[in-house]
Short mmCIF file of C-alpha atoms in Angstrom, two decimals:
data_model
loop_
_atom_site.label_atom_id
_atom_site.label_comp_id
_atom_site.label_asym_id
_atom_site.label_seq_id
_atom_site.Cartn_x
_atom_site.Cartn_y
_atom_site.Cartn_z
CA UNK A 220 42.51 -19.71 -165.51
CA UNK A 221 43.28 -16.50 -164.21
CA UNK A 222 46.19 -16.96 -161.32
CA UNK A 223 45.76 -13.80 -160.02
CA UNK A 224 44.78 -13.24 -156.35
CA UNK A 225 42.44 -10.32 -155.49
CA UNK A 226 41.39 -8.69 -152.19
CA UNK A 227 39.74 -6.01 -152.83
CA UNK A 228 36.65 -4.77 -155.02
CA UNK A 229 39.17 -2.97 -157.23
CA UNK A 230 41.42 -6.06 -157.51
CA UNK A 231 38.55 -7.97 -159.25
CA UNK A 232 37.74 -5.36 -161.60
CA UNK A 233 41.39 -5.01 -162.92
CA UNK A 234 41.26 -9.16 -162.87
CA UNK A 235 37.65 -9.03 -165.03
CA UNK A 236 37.90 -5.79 -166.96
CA UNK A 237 36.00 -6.88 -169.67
CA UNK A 238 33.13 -9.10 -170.30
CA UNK A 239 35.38 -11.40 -172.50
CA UNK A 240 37.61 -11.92 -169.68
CA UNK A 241 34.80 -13.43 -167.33
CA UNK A 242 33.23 -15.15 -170.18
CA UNK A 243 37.01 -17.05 -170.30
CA UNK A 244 37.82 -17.50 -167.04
CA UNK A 245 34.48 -19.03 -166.43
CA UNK A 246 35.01 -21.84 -169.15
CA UNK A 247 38.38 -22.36 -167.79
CA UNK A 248 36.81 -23.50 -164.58
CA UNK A 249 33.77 -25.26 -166.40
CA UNK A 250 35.69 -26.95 -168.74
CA UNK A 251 38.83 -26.59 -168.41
CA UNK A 252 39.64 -27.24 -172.36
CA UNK A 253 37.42 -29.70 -172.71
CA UNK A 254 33.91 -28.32 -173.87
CA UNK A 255 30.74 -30.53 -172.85
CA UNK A 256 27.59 -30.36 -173.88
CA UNK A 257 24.67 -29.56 -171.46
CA UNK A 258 22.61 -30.94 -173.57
CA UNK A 259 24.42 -34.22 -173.80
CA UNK A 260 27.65 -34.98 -172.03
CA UNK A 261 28.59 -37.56 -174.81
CA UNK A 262 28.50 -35.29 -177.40
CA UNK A 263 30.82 -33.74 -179.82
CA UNK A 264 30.76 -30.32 -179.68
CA UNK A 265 31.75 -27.57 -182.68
CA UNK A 266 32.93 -24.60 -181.54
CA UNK A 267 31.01 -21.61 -183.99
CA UNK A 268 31.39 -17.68 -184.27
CA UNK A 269 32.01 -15.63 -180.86
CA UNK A 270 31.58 -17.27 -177.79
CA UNK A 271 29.21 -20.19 -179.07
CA UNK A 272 29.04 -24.13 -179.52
CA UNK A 273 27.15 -26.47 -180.95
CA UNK A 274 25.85 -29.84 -179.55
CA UNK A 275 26.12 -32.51 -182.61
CA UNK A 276 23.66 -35.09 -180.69
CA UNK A 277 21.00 -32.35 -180.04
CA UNK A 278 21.84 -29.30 -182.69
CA UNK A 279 21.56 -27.25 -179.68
CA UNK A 280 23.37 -24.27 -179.25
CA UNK A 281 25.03 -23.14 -176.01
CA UNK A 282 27.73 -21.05 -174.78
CA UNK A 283 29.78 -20.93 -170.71
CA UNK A 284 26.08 -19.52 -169.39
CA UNK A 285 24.05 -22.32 -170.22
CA UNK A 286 22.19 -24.34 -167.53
CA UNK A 287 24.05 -22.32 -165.14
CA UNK A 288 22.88 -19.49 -162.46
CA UNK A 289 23.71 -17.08 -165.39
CA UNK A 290 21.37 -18.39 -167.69
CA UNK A 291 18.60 -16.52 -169.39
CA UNK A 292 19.85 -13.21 -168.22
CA UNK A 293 20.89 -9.96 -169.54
CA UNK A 294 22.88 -9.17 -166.78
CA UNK A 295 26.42 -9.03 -167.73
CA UNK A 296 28.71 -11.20 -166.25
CA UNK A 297 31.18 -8.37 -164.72
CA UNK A 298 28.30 -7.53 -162.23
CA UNK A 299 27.18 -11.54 -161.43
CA UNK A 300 31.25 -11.30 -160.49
CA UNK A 301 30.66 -8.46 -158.51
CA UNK A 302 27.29 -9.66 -156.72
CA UNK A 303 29.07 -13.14 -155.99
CA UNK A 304 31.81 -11.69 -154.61
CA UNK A 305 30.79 -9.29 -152.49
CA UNK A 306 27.94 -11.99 -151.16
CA UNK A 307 30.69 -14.03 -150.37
CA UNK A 308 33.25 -11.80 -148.75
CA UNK A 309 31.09 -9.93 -146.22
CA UNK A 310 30.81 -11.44 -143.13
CA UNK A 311 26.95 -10.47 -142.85
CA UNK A 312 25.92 -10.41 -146.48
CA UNK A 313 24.69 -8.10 -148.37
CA UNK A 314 21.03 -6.71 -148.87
CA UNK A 315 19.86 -6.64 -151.95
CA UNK A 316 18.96 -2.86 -152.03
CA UNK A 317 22.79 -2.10 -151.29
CA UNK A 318 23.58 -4.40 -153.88
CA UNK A 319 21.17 -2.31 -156.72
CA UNK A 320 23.09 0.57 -155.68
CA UNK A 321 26.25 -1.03 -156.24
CA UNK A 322 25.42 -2.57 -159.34
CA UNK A 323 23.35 0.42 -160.67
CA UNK A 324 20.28 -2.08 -161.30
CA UNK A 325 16.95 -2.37 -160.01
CA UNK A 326 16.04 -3.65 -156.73
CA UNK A 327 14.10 -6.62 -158.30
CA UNK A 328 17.05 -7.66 -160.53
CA UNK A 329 19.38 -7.65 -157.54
CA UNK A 330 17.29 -9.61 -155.50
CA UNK A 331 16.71 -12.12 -157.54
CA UNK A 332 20.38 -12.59 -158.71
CA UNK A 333 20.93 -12.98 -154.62
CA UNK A 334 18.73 -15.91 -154.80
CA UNK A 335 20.02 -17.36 -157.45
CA UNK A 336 23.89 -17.10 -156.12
CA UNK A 337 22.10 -18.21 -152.90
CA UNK A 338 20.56 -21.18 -154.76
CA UNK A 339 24.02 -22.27 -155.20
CA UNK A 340 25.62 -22.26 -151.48
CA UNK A 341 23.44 -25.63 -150.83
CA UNK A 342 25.22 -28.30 -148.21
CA UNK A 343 27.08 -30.93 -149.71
CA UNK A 344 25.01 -34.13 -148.76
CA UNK A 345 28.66 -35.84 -148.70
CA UNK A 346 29.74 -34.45 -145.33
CA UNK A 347 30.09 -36.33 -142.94
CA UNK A 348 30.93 -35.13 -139.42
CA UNK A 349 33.69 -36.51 -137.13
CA UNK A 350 35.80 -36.20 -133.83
CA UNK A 351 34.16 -33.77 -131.13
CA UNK A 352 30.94 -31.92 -132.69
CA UNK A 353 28.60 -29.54 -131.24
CA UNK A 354 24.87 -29.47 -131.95
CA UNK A 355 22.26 -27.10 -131.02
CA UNK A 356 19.06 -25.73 -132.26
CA UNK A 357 17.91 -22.49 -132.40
CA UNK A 358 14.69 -20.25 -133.79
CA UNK A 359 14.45 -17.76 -136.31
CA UNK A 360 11.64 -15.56 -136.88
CA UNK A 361 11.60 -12.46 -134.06
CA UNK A 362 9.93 -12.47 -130.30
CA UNK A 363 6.93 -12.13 -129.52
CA UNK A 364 7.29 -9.42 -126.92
CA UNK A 365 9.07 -6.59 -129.90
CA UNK A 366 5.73 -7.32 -132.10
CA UNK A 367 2.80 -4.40 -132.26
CA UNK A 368 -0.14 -5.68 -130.14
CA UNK A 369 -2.42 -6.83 -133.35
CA UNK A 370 0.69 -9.13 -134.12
CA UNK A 371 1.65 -11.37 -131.20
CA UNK A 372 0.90 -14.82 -131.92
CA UNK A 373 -0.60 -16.85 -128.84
CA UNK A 374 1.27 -19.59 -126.87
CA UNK A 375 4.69 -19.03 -128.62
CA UNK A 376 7.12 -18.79 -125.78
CA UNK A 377 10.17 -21.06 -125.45
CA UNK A 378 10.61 -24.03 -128.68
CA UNK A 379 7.01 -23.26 -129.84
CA UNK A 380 7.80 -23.02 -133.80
CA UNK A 381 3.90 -20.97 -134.48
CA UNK A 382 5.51 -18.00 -135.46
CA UNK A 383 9.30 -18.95 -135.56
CA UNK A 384 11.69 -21.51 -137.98
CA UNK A 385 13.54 -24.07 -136.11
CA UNK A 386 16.76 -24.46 -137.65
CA UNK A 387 18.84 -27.23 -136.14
CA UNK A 388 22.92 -26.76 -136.41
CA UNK A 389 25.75 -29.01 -136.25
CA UNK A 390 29.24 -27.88 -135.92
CA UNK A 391 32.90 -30.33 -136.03
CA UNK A 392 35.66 -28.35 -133.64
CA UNK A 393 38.21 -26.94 -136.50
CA UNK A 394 36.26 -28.07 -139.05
CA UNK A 395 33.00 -27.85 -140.96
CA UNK A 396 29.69 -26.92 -140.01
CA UNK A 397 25.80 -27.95 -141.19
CA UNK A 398 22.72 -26.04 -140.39
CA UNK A 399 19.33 -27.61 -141.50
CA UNK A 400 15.55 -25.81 -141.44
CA UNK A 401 13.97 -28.68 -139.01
CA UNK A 402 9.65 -28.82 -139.03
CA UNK A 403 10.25 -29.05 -134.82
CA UNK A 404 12.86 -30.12 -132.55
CA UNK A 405 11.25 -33.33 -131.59
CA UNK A 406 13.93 -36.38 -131.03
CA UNK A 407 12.18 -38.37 -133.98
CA UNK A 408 13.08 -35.13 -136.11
CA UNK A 409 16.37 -34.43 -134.51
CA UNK A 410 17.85 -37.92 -134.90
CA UNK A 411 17.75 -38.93 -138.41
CA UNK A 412 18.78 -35.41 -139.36
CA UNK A 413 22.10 -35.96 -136.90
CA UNK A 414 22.88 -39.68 -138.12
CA UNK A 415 22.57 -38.61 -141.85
CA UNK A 416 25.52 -36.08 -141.31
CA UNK A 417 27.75 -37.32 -138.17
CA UNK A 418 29.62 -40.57 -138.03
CA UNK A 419 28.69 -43.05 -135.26
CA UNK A 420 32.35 -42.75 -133.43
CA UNK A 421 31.92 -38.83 -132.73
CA UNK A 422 31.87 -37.26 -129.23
CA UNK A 423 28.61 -35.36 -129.68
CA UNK A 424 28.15 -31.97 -126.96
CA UNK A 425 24.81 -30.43 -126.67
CA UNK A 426 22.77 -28.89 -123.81
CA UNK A 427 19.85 -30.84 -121.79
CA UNK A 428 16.69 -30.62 -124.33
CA UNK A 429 14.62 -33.86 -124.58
CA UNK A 430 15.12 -34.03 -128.25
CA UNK A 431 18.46 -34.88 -127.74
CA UNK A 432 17.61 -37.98 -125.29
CA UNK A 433 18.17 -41.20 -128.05
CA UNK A 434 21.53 -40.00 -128.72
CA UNK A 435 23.16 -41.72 -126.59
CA UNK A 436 22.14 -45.11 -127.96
CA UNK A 437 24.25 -44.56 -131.03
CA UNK A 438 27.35 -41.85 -130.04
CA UNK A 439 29.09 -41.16 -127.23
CA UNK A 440 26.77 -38.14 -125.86
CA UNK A 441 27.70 -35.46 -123.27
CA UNK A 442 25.36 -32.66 -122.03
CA UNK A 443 25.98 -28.94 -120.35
CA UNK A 444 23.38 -28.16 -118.25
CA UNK A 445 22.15 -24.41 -118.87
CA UNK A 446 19.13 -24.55 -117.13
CA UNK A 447 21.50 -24.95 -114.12
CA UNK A 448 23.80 -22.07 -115.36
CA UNK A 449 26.40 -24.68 -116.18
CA UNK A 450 28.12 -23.78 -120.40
CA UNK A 451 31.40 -25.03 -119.75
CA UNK A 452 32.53 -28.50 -118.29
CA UNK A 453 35.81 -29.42 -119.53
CA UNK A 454 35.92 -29.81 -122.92
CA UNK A 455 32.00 -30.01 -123.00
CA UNK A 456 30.10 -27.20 -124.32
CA UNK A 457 28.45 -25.68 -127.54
CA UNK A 458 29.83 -22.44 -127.63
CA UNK A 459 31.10 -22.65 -131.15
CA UNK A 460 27.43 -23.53 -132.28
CA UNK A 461 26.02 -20.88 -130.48
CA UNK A 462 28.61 -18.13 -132.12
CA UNK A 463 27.49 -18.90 -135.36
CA UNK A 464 23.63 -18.58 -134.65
CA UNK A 465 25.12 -15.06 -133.18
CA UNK A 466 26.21 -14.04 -136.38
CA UNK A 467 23.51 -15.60 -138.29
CA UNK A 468 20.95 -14.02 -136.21
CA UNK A 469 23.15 -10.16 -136.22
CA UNK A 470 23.24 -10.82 -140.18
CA UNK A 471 19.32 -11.56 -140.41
CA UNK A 472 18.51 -8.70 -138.40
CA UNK A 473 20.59 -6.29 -139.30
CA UNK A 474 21.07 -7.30 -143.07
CA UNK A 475 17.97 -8.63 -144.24
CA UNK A 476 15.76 -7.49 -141.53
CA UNK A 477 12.70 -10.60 -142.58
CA UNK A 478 13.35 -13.51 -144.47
CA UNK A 479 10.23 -15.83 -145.08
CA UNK A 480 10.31 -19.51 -143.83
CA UNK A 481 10.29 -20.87 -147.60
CA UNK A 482 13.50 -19.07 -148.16
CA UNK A 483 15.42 -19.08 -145.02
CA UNK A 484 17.16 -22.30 -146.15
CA UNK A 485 19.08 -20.48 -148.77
CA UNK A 486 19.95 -17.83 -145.97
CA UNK A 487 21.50 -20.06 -143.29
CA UNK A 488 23.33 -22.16 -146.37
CA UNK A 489 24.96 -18.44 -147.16
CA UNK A 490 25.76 -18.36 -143.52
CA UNK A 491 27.30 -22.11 -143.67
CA UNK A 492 29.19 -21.43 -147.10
CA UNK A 493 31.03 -18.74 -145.49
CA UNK A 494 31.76 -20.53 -142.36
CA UNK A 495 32.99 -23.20 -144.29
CA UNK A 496 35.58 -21.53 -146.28
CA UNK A 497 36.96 -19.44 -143.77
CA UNK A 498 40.12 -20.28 -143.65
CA UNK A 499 40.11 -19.73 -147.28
CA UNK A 500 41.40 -16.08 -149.50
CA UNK A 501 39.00 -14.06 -151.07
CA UNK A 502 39.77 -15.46 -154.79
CA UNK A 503 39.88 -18.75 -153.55
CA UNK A 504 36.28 -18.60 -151.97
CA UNK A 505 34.89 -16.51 -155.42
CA UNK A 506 36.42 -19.58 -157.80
CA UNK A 507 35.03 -22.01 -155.34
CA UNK A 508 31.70 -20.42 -155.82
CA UNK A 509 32.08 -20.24 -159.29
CA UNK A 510 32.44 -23.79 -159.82
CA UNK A 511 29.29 -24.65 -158.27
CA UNK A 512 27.08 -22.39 -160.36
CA UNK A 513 25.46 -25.56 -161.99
CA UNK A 514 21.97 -24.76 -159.89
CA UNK A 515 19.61 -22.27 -162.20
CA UNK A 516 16.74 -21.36 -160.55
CA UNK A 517 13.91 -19.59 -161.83
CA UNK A 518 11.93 -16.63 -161.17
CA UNK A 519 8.54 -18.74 -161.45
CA UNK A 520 10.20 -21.50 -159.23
CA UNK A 521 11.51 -18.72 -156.92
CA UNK A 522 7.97 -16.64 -156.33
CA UNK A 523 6.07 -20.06 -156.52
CA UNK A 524 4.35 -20.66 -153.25
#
């Protein structure tokens, strides 16, 4: 593997100047010396001419890019280093006309290899949340009031989810956070979505909504109460929550302007990723991604309704 730490866009190109070089570091952190088979892990595999292997099980040939989020493309791997890094390393994301630009490829191609790299940001079902954690919910999808006349959507004030996502977060203090696309924000929704990803001995803060009633059955629950203008008591609150569906929202709007409610998952889980690694370098959070590339998605699956 490549040791070298970069922080900069020109740092990764001298790391990756040639397609060779990516092609190598990449089955460094695949395989790490120890070439498996996609086709069948119990394989032996023959290495042949240039960058290729074959499975002896199957008779299948493969190289680093198979079943990965670079397979089946012609895009060469020095700009799918590029794209993931600079997805990764700015703090709102990037949209995928800058990216074109950057890359010198066409708006279609760059949006598509966003949702791909997106593809791969998706929550570790493993988490589990401890200690003191904040949970909230929010809504994405605009306000009714900023629409043109022949577009405001009746009844959708307040939690109403007609013409908004609910997207229901959950944050540790100092340590990770989860953020899940919710159908409503109903307590039979809310609650199996909060036991799946926070232990049972966590202090659990959130604000006064009904959905968050049965909680106190199974954690140790306390509540702000905003409707009274109360945010802080103590060491109650969800500020921390609420600062990441600030820069979620800021990135949305300002980045990516729309994002459709089949998709949005893939946004917030960008969102999360970074959040998640923040304490981490730039080369750190680029091999991290790197490593987790195991998630192809296809254009038919991707434009599928």
């Amino acid at each position: 593997m490549i040791n070298k730490n970069f922080k900069s866009v020109l740092e990764l190109l001298e790391t990756f100047p040639t397609e060779q070089s990516c092609i190598n570091h990449l089955e460094q952190l695949r395989w790490n010396g120890n070439i498996v088979s996609p086709f069948d892990p119990t394989s032996t595999v023959y290495k042949c001419k240039g960058n290729k292997y074959r499975c002896r099980n199957t008779s299948k040939y493969f190289n680093v890019r198979t079943a990965t989020l670079f397979d089946n493309t012609k895009v060469a791997l020095r700009k799918w280093f590029l794209a993931i890094y600079l997805v990764t390393s700015h703090k709102k994301g990037i949209s995928s006309l800058q990216l074109s630009r950057d890359l010198d490829v066409t708006q279609k191609t760059a949006w598509f290899m966003l949702q791909r790299i997106r593809n791969c940001f998706g929550i570790d079902e493993n988490i589990k949340l401890d200690n003191e954690v904040e949970i909230d919910e929010t809504y994405i999808g605009g306000k009714n009031k900023n629409r043109h006349e022949n577009k405001k959507v009746d009844h959708s004030q307040g939690r109403s989810t007609k013409d908004k996502t609910s997207v229901l977060g959950m944050v540790e203090r100092s340590g990770n956070l989860i953020a899940k696309k919710v159908e409503n924000v109903k307590a039979e929704t809310l609650t199996p979505e909060i036991v799946k990803f926070v232990k049972d001995s966590t202090k659990i803060y959130t604000d006064e909504w009904l959905g968050y009633n049965g909680l106190k059955k199974i954690y140790d629950h306390s509540i702000v109460k905003h409707s009274q203008n109360e945010y802080v008591k103590g060491r109650i609150h969800t500020n921390t929550i609420e600062g990441f569906w600030s820069l979620l929202k800021r990135g949305i709007v300002g980045i990516y302007h729309f994002t459709s409610k089949k998709h949005l998952q893939m946004y917030v889980d960008e969102f999360v990723f970074r959040y998640n690694t923040r304490t981490s370098d730039e080369s750190n959070r680029f091999n991290l991604m790197l490593t987790n590339t195991e998630h192809r998605l296809t254009y038919k699956e991707l434009i599928n309704e």
